[in-house]
mmCIF file of C-alpha atoms in Angstrom:
data_model
loop_
_atom_site.group_PDB
_atom_site.id
_atom_site.type_symbol
_atom_site.label_atom_id
_atom_site.label_comp_id
_atom_site.label_asym_id
_atom_site.label_seq_id
_atom_site.Cartn_x
_atom_site.Cartn_y
_atom_site.Cartn_z
ATOM 1 C CA MET A 270 -56.517 -3.129 19.322
ATOM 2 C CA ALA A 271 -54.342 -6.199 19.879
ATOM 3 C CA ASN A 272 -55.012 -8.401 22.878
ATOM 4 C CA THR A 273 -52.471 -9.288 25.582
ATOM 5 C CA LYS A 274 -51.567 -12.606 23.973
ATOM 6 C CA GLU A 275 -50.670 -10.963 20.660
ATOM 7 C CA ILE A 276 -48.576 -8.295 22.390
ATOM 8 C CA LYS A 277 -46.727 -10.931 24.460
ATOM 9 C CA ASN A 278 -45.894 -12.806 21.250
ATOM 10 C CA ARG A 279 -44.658 -9.555 19.693
ATOM 11 C CA ILE A 280 -42.475 -8.811 22.730
ATOM 12 C CA LYS A 281 -40.972 -12.310 22.530
ATOM 13 C CA SER A 282 -40.290 -11.845 18.813
ATOM 14 C CA VAL A 283 -38.512 -8.514 19.399
ATOM 15 C CA HIS A 284 -36.475 -10.089 22.213
ATOM 16 C CA ASP A 285 -35.354 -12.886 19.867
ATOM 17 C CA THR A 286 -34.380 -10.365 17.186
ATOM 18 C CA GLN A 287 -32.450 -8.351 19.757
ATOM 19 C CA LYS A 288 -30.428 -11.426 20.700
ATOM 20 C CA ILE A 289 -29.462 -11.897 17.044
ATOM 21 C CA THR A 290 -28.432 -8.255 16.560
ATOM 22 C CA ASN A 291 -26.397 -8.367 19.786
ATOM 23 C CA ALA A 292 -24.597 -11.500 18.587
ATOM 24 C CA MET A 293 -23.898 -9.928 15.163
ATOM 25 C CA TYR A 294 -22.507 -6.831 16.873
ATOM 26 C CA LEU A 295 -20.067 -8.892 18.946
ATOM 27 C CA ILE A 296 -19.009 -11.045 15.977
ATOM 28 C CA ALA A 297 -18.354 -7.951 13.823
ATOM 29 C CA SER A 298 -16.300 -6.384 16.616
ATOM 30 C CA THR A 299 -14.153 -9.513 16.997
ATOM 31 C CA LYS A 300 -13.541 -9.835 13.244
ATOM 32 C CA MET A 301 -12.565 -6.179 12.940
ATOM 33 C CA GLN A 302 -10.017 -6.357 15.758
ATOM 34 C CA LYS A 303 -8.470 -9.507 14.297
ATOM 35 C CA ALA A 304 -8.136 -8.013 10.809
ATOM 36 C CA LYS A 305 -6.588 -4.798 12.197
ATOM 37 C CA GLY A 306 -4.045 -6.848 14.137
ATOM 38 C CA GLU A 307 -2.996 -8.803 11.043
ATOM 39 C CA LEU A 308 -2.619 -5.597 9.015
ATOM 40 C CA ASP A 309 -0.474 -4.000 11.719
ATOM 41 C CA ASN A 310 1.821 -7.034 11.614
ATOM 42 C CA THR A 311 2.523 -6.550 7.891
ATOM 43 C CA LYS A 312 2.883 -2.755 7.836
ATOM 44 C CA PRO A 313 6.615 -2.650 8.770
ATOM 45 C CA TYR A 314 7.525 -4.762 5.730
ATOM 46 C CA PHE A 315 5.693 -2.561 3.241
ATOM 47 C CA SER A 316 6.934 0.608 4.944
ATOM 48 C CA ALA A 317 10.463 -0.698 4.416
ATOM 49 C CA LEU A 318 9.665 -1.356 0.739
ATOM 50 C CA LYS A 319 8.483 2.212 0.302
ATOM 51 C CA GLU A 320 11.677 3.527 1.868
ATOM 52 C CA GLU A 321 13.754 1.472 -0.576
ATOM 53 C CA ILE A 322 11.777 2.850 -3.515
ATOM 54 C CA LYS A 323 12.438 6.357 -2.174
ATOM 55 C CA ARG A 324 16.137 5.471 -1.979
ATOM 56 C CA ILE A 325 16.111 4.448 -5.644
ATOM 57 C CA PHE A 326 14.618 7.768 -6.726
ATOM 58 C CA ARG A 327 17.100 9.672 -4.591
ATOM 59 C CA HIS A 328 19.937 8.016 -6.509
ATOM 60 C CA ALA A 329 18.300 7.933 -9.951
ATOM 61 C CA ASN A 330 15.302 10.231 -10.207
ATOM 62 C CA GLY A 331 15.198 9.897 -13.992
ATOM 63 C CA VAL A 332 14.870 6.107 -13.997
ATOM 64 C CA SER A 333 12.151 4.813 -16.303
ATOM 65 C CA SER A 334 9.609 2.212 -15.196
ATOM 66 C CA GLN A 335 6.297 0.937 -16.491
ATOM 67 C CA TYR A 336 4.805 1.499 -13.036
ATOM 68 C CA PHE A 337 5.490 5.271 -13.063
ATOM 69 C CA PHE A 338 4.573 8.241 -15.167
ATOM 70 C CA PRO A 339 7.625 9.581 -17.027
ATOM 71 C CA PRO A 340 9.005 12.761 -15.443
ATOM 72 C CA SER A 341 7.793 14.935 -18.341
ATOM 73 C CA GLU A 342 4.427 13.264 -19.027
ATOM 74 C CA LYS A 343 1.143 14.638 -17.780
ATOM 75 C CA ASP A 344 -1.633 12.702 -16.076
ATOM 76 C CA GLU A 345 -3.640 12.181 -19.268
ATOM 77 C CA LEU A 346 -3.460 8.684 -20.750
ATOM 78 C CA GLU A 347 -5.844 7.429 -23.411
ATOM 79 C CA GLY A 348 -7.011 3.835 -23.202
ATOM 80 C CA THR A 349 -8.836 1.356 -21.007
ATOM 81 C CA TYR A 350 -9.095 1.865 -17.277
ATOM 82 C CA GLY A 351 -9.197 -1.025 -14.864
ATOM 83 C CA ILE A 352 -11.251 -0.671 -11.672
ATOM 84 C CA LEU A 353 -10.764 -2.953 -8.687
ATOM 85 C CA ILE A 354 -14.044 -2.740 -6.739
ATOM 86 C CA ILE A 355 -14.130 -4.117 -3.195
ATOM 87 C CA THR A 356 -17.583 -4.756 -1.720
ATOM 88 C CA ALA A 357 -18.977 -7.061 0.955
ATOM 89 C CA ASP A 358 -20.581 -10.473 0.577
ATOM 90 C CA LYS A 359 -23.816 -9.460 2.301
ATOM 91 C CA GLY A 360 -25.838 -6.497 3.492
ATOM 92 C CA LEU A 361 -26.929 -5.468 6.995
ATOM 93 C CA ALA A 362 -24.106 -2.917 6.992
ATOM 94 C CA GLY A 363 -25.922 0.349 6.392
ATOM 95 C CA ALA A 364 -24.867 2.215 3.244
ATOM 96 C CA TYR A 365 -21.431 0.555 3.091
ATOM 97 C CA ASN A 366 -21.937 -1.295 -0.211
ATOM 98 C CA GLN A 367 -24.022 1.431 -1.870
ATOM 99 C CA ASN A 368 -21.315 4.040 -1.235
ATOM 100 C CA VAL A 369 -18.668 1.865 -2.933
ATOM 101 C CA ILE A 370 -20.933 1.278 -5.945
ATOM 102 C CA LYS A 371 -21.616 5.030 -6.257
ATOM 103 C CA GLU A 372 -17.890 5.800 -6.174
ATOM 104 C CA ALA A 373 -17.206 3.214 -8.883
ATOM 105 C CA GLN A 374 -20.098 4.537 -10.962
ATOM 106 C CA LYS A 375 -18.485 7.997 -11.025
ATOM 107 C CA ILE A 376 -15.407 6.600 -12.790
ATOM 108 C CA ILE A 377 -17.574 4.565 -15.173
ATOM 109 C CA ASP A 378 -19.625 7.650 -16.076
ATOM 110 C CA GLU A 379 -16.531 9.789 -16.661
ATOM 111 C CA HIS A 380 -14.602 7.180 -18.653
ATOM 112 C CA LYS A 381 -16.736 4.700 -20.566
ATOM 113 C CA ASP A 382 -13.862 2.414 -21.578
ATOM 114 C CA VAL A 383 -13.385 0.453 -18.345
ATOM 115 C CA LYS A 384 -12.885 -3.119 -17.180
ATOM 116 C CA LEU A 385 -14.217 -4.174 -13.805
ATOM 117 C CA TYR A 386 -12.427 -6.471 -11.352
ATOM 118 C CA VAL A 387 -14.827 -7.236 -8.519
ATOM 119 C CA VAL A 388 -14.367 -8.609 -5.006
ATOM 120 C CA GLY A 389 -17.489 -9.395 -2.981
ATOM 121 C CA GLU A 390 -20.882 -10.952 -3.722
ATOM 122 C CA TYR A 391 -22.748 -7.652 -3.417
ATOM 123 C CA GLY A 392 -20.778 -6.051 -6.239
ATOM 124 C CA ARG A 393 -21.117 -9.137 -8.423
ATOM 125 C CA HIS A 394 -24.895 -9.240 -8.003
ATOM 126 C CA TYR A 395 -25.217 -5.501 -8.585
ATOM 127 C CA PHE A 396 -23.299 -5.411 -11.876
ATOM 128 C CA ASP A 397 -24.971 -8.606 -13.104
ATOM 129 C CA ALA A 398 -28.391 -7.136 -12.331
ATOM 130 C CA HIS A 399 -27.526 -3.936 -14.220
ATOM 131 C CA GLN A 400 -25.989 -5.914 -17.104
ATOM 132 C CA ILE A 401 -22.568 -4.317 -16.678
ATOM 133 C CA PRO A 402 -19.872 -6.784 -17.798
ATOM 134 C CA ILE A 403 -17.241 -7.886 -15.292
ATOM 135 C CA GLU A 404 -13.753 -8.544 -16.666
ATOM 136 C CA HIS A 405 -12.620 -10.709 -13.751
ATOM 137 C CA ASN A 406 -14.698 -12.057 -10.903
ATOM 138 C CA PHE A 407 -12.659 -12.955 -7.827
ATOM 139 C CA VAL A 408 -14.956 -15.725 -6.647
ATOM 140 C CA TYR A 409 -13.512 -16.098 -3.171
ATOM 141 C CA THR A 410 -15.243 -14.349 -0.322
ATOM 142 C CA ALA A 411 -14.458 -10.805 0.804
ATOM 143 C CA GLN A 412 -14.369 -12.070 4.379
ATOM 144 C CA ASN A 413 -11.065 -12.625 6.191
ATOM 145 C CA PRO A 414 -8.693 -10.973 3.664
ATOM 146 C CA THR A 415 -5.220 -12.461 3.392
ATOM 147 C CA LEU A 416 -1.949 -11.389 1.812
ATOM 148 C CA GLY A 417 -2.106 -14.446 -0.466
ATOM 149 C CA ARG A 418 -5.400 -13.275 -1.954
ATOM 150 C CA ALA A 419 -4.000 -9.763 -2.362
ATOM 151 C CA ARG A 420 -1.095 -11.198 -4.367
ATOM 152 C CA GLU A 421 -3.511 -13.153 -6.590
ATOM 153 C CA ILE A 422 -5.487 -9.987 -7.309
ATOM 154 C CA CYS A 423 -2.249 -8.081 -7.965
ATOM 155 C CA ASP A 424 -1.053 -10.739 -10.433
ATOM 156 C CA VAL A 425 -4.290 -10.555 -12.442
ATOM 157 C CA LEU A 426 -4.249 -6.749 -12.607
ATOM 158 C CA LEU A 427 -0.561 -6.461 -13.467
ATOM 159 C CA GLU A 428 -0.860 -9.128 -16.160
ATOM 160 C CA ASP A 429 -3.400 -7.008 -18.040
ATOM 161 C CA PHE A 430 -1.384 -3.867 -17.344
ATOM 162 C CA LYS A 431 1.847 -5.350 -18.718
ATOM 163 C CA ARG A 432 0.008 -6.540 -21.825
ATOM 164 C CA HIS A 433 -1.099 -2.922 -22.354
ATOM 165 C CA ASN A 434 -4.743 -3.905 -22.006
ATOM 166 C CA LEU A 435 -5.003 -1.259 -19.278
ATOM 167 C CA VAL A 436 -3.401 2.179 -19.090
ATOM 168 C CA LYS A 437 -4.548 2.970 -15.543
ATOM 169 C CA ILE A 438 -5.796 0.891 -12.642
ATOM 170 C CA PHE A 439 -8.003 2.327 -9.897
ATOM 171 C CA ALA A 440 -8.962 0.802 -6.579
ATOM 172 C CA VAL A 441 -12.430 1.632 -5.226
ATOM 173 C CA TYR A 442 -12.731 0.660 -1.595
ATOM 174 C CA THR A 443 -13.729 2.000 1.822
ATOM 175 C CA ASP A 444 -10.920 3.688 3.712
ATOM 176 C CA PHE A 445 -11.285 2.735 7.377
ATOM 177 C CA LYS A 446 -9.328 5.758 8.703
ATOM 178 C CA GLY A 447 -9.063 4.174 12.129
ATOM 179 C CA GLY A 448 -12.823 4.003 12.489
ATOM 180 C CA LEU A 449 -13.056 7.672 13.518
ATOM 181 C CA SER A 450 -15.599 8.521 10.817
ATOM 182 C CA GLY A 451 -16.912 5.021 10.182
ATOM 183 C CA GLY A 452 -14.998 4.708 6.883
ATOM 184 C CA GLU A 453 -15.382 6.586 3.615
ATOM 185 C CA ALA A 454 -15.703 5.152 0.109
ATOM 186 C CA SER A 455 -12.890 6.453 -2.064
ATOM 187 C CA SER A 456 -11.188 5.812 -5.392
ATOM 188 C CA LEU A 457 -7.425 5.854 -5.741
ATOM 189 C CA ARG A 458 -5.248 5.363 -8.794
ATOM 190 C CA LEU A 459 -3.233 2.250 -8.118
ATOM 191 C CA ILE A 460 -0.859 2.471 -11.088
ATOM 192 C CA PRO A 461 0.897 4.190 -12.720
ATOM 193 C CA PHE A 462 2.335 6.103 -9.755
ATOM 194 C CA HIS A 463 3.483 9.682 -9.736
ATOM 195 C CA ARG A 464 7.092 10.012 -8.694
ATOM 196 C CA SER A 465 6.017 12.613 -6.137
ATOM 197 C CA HIS A 466 4.329 9.783 -4.215
ATOM 198 C CA PHE A 467 7.807 8.585 -3.257
ATOM 199 C CA TYR A 468 9.442 11.961 -3.021
ATOM 200 C CA SER A 469 11.058 12.888 0.278
ATOM 201 C CA ASP A 470 12.497 16.287 1.166
ATOM 202 C CA ASP A 471 14.488 14.914 4.103
ATOM 203 C CA GLN A 472 18.225 15.318 4.028
ATOM 204 C CA TYR A 473 20.246 12.144 3.537
ATOM 205 C CA ALA A 474 23.789 13.375 3.744
ATOM 206 C CA ASP A 475 25.003 10.057 5.102
ATOM 207 C CA ASP A 476 23.006 7.952 2.677
ATOM 208 C CA PRO A 477 25.458 5.446 1.167
ATOM 209 C CA VAL A 478 25.758 5.013 -2.575
ATOM 210 C CA PHE A 479 24.348 1.730 -3.852
ATOM 211 C CA GLU A 480 25.028 -0.233 -6.975
ATOM 212 C CA PHE A 481 22.009 -2.027 -8.434
ATOM 213 C CA GLU A 482 22.419 -5.338 -10.230
ATOM 214 C CA PRO A 483 21.570 -6.257 -12.927
ATOM 215 C CA SER A 484 20.129 -2.716 -13.349
ATOM 216 C CA ILE A 485 18.217 -0.142 -11.372
ATOM 217 C CA GLU A 486 15.194 -0.564 -13.672
ATOM 218 C CA GLU A 487 15.000 -4.305 -13.060
ATOM 219 C CA VAL A 488 15.363 -3.855 -9.299
ATOM 220 C CA LEU A 489 12.514 -1.359 -9.336
ATOM 221 C CA ASP A 490 10.350 -3.620 -11.499
ATOM 222 C CA ASN A 491 10.873 -6.450 -9.010
ATOM 223 C CA ILE A 492 10.044 -4.337 -5.968
ATOM 224 C CA MET A 493 6.875 -2.689 -7.296
ATOM 225 C CA PRO A 494 4.637 -5.812 -7.555
ATOM 226 C CA SER A 495 5.279 -6.535 -3.865
ATOM 227 C CA TYR A 496 4.505 -2.947 -2.947
ATOM 228 C CA ILE A 497 1.285 -2.959 -5.015
ATOM 229 C CA SER A 498 0.131 -6.265 -3.486
ATOM 230 C CA GLY A 499 0.727 -4.699 -0.066
ATOM 231 C CA PHE A 500 -1.477 -1.761 -0.995
ATOM 232 C CA ILE A 501 -4.210 -4.107 -2.241
ATOM 233 C CA TYR A 502 -3.991 -6.085 0.991
ATOM 234 C CA SER A 503 -4.322 -2.852 2.943
ATOM 235 C CA ALA A 504 -7.380 -1.902 0.853
ATOM 236 C CA LEU A 505 -8.948 -5.326 1.468
ATOM 237 C CA VAL A 506 -8.418 -5.053 5.213
ATOM 238 C CA ASP A 507 -9.596 -1.426 5.322
ATOM 239 C CA SER A 508 -12.752 -2.422 3.452
ATOM 240 C CA PHE A 509 -13.314 -5.430 5.697
ATOM 241 C CA CYS A 510 -12.845 -3.349 8.871
ATOM 242 C CA SER A 511 -15.148 -0.643 7.497
ATOM 243 C CA GLU A 512 -17.766 -3.289 6.714
ATOM 244 C CA GLN A 513 -17.603 -4.667 10.245
ATOM 245 C CA ASN A 514 -17.682 -1.159 11.689
ATOM 246 C CA ALA A 515 -20.729 -0.297 9.561
ATOM 247 C CA ARG A 516 -22.397 -3.552 10.652
ATOM 248 C CA MET A 517 -21.669 -2.758 14.296
ATOM 249 C CA THR A 518 -23.261 0.665 13.842
ATOM 250 C CA ALA A 519 -26.297 -0.849 12.110
ATOM 251 C CA MET A 520 -26.710 -3.530 14.767
ATOM 252 C CA ASP A 521 -26.326 -0.969 17.555
ATOM 253 C CA ALA A 522 -29.048 1.150 15.955
ATOM 254 C CA ALA A 523 -31.214 -1.977 15.610
ATOM 255 C CA ASN A 524 -30.686 -2.751 19.315
ATOM 256 C CA GLN A 525 -31.726 0.759 20.294
ATOM 257 C CA ASN A 526 -34.798 0.604 18.065
ATOM 258 C CA ALA A 527 -35.708 -2.789 19.543
ATOM 259 C CA GLN A 528 -35.367 -1.394 23.059
ATOM 260 C CA GLU A 529 -37.643 1.539 22.233
ATOM 261 C CA LEU A 530 -40.145 -0.831 20.638
ATOM 262 C CA LEU A 531 -40.069 -3.088 23.706
ATOM 263 C CA GLU A 532 -40.799 -0.148 25.984
ATOM 264 C CA LYS A 533 -43.791 0.845 23.856
ATOM 265 C CA LEU A 534 -45.064 -2.735 23.735
ATOM 266 C CA ARG A 535 -44.690 -3.162 27.493
ATOM 267 C CA LEU A 536 -46.567 0.086 28.062
ATOM 268 C CA GLU A 537 -49.316 -1.039 25.693
ATOM 269 C CA TYR A 538 -49.416 -4.474 27.343
ATOM 270 C CA ASN A 539 -49.725 -2.957 30.814
ATOM 271 C CA TYR A 540 -52.419 -0.576 29.581
ATOM 272 C CA ILE A 541 -54.512 -3.386 28.070
ATOM 273 C CA ARG A 542 -53.885 -5.642 31.073
ATOM 274 C CA GLN A 543 -54.928 -2.882 33.474
ATOM 275 C CA GLY A 544 -57.992 -2.226 31.360
ATOM 276 C CA ALA A 545 -58.908 -5.915 31.451
ATOM 277 C CA ILE A 546 -58.461 -6.040 35.248
ATOM 278 C CA THR A 547 -60.569 -2.892 35.654
ATOM 279 C CA GLN A 548 -63.240 -4.415 33.426
ATOM 280 C CA GLU A 549 -63.278 -7.611 35.496
ATOM 281 C CA ILE A 550 -63.534 -5.654 38.766
ATOM 282 C CA THR A 551 -66.370 -3.557 37.314
ATOM 283 C CA GLU A 552 -68.230 -6.680 36.187
ATOM 284 C CA ILE A 553 -67.778 -8.362 39.594
ATOM 285 C CA SER A 554 -68.932 -5.242 41.433
ATOM 286 C CA SER A 555 -71.940 -4.852 39.146
ATOM 287 C CA GLY A 556 -72.831 -8.509 39.555
ATOM 288 C CA ALA A 557 -72.517 -8.340 43.346
ATOM 289 C CA LYS A 558 -74.639 -5.199 43.467
ATOM 290 C CA ALA A 559 -77.345 -6.738 41.259
ATOM 291 C CA LEU A 560 -77.359 -9.890 43.397
ATOM 292 C CA LYS A 561 -77.689 -7.809 46.557
ATOM 293 C CA GLN A 562 -80.607 -5.845 45.110
ATOM 294 C CA LYS A 563 -82.334 -9.056 44.054
ATOM 295 C CA ARG A 564 -82.066 -10.472 47.547
#
């Protein structure tokens, strides 16, 4: 059984760890709120873009675009798939990173001809360790996502798509969903879009007729990269918020475990201390009694 000195050192060590987990919890909470605020500031712009794309399809539903499936074509395209995988730079976030990797692995297992585009140190280390080639490694950190980085990622993906190196592009990330369920790893086809994604059954009797210059196809091709970069930015922020939320949950669980451990250690310390005091009293009493008998 440990002595009182060892238990006191253990209690101090747990206290120090608890301070660290408390600090990490507060930092994660602050980062998450900041990222959510920045995303909310950009949502009106991309919502307006989506409305304009809907307007185009209301006026010319049969318009052709490289970013959309043709009206008569099914969802089966043969060729290379691109997968944008968004992970964190570090652990201590529960199963956050593992869930993203599992979701990406499902696509890889179903369709062997894939190219990986990875954000986050965890994903890079995982695929390197498993000797899975990475087509493009976005070396900047997954922390503090910005719209500029989203545009850089979008440019790389669309460049390969326009060169016909990719027939489909998927995004594998963690959907924050407002934090109600802690976030869920999901895969979503980024491009090509289905026209139904922009379909609206609302009535637009007063919708004015527009003329598109130089052509409706070129207008659509100029709008879509901005819309796609907005989606990527949203995915980056959702993933970042989910990471911070998962870290907050993990740190909260660590705090609770530390508190339970401290209670057990204090109980053990008091038990040993009381035993030592009782032993001292017994020895003093025995000594006094022996001395009295001797006299």
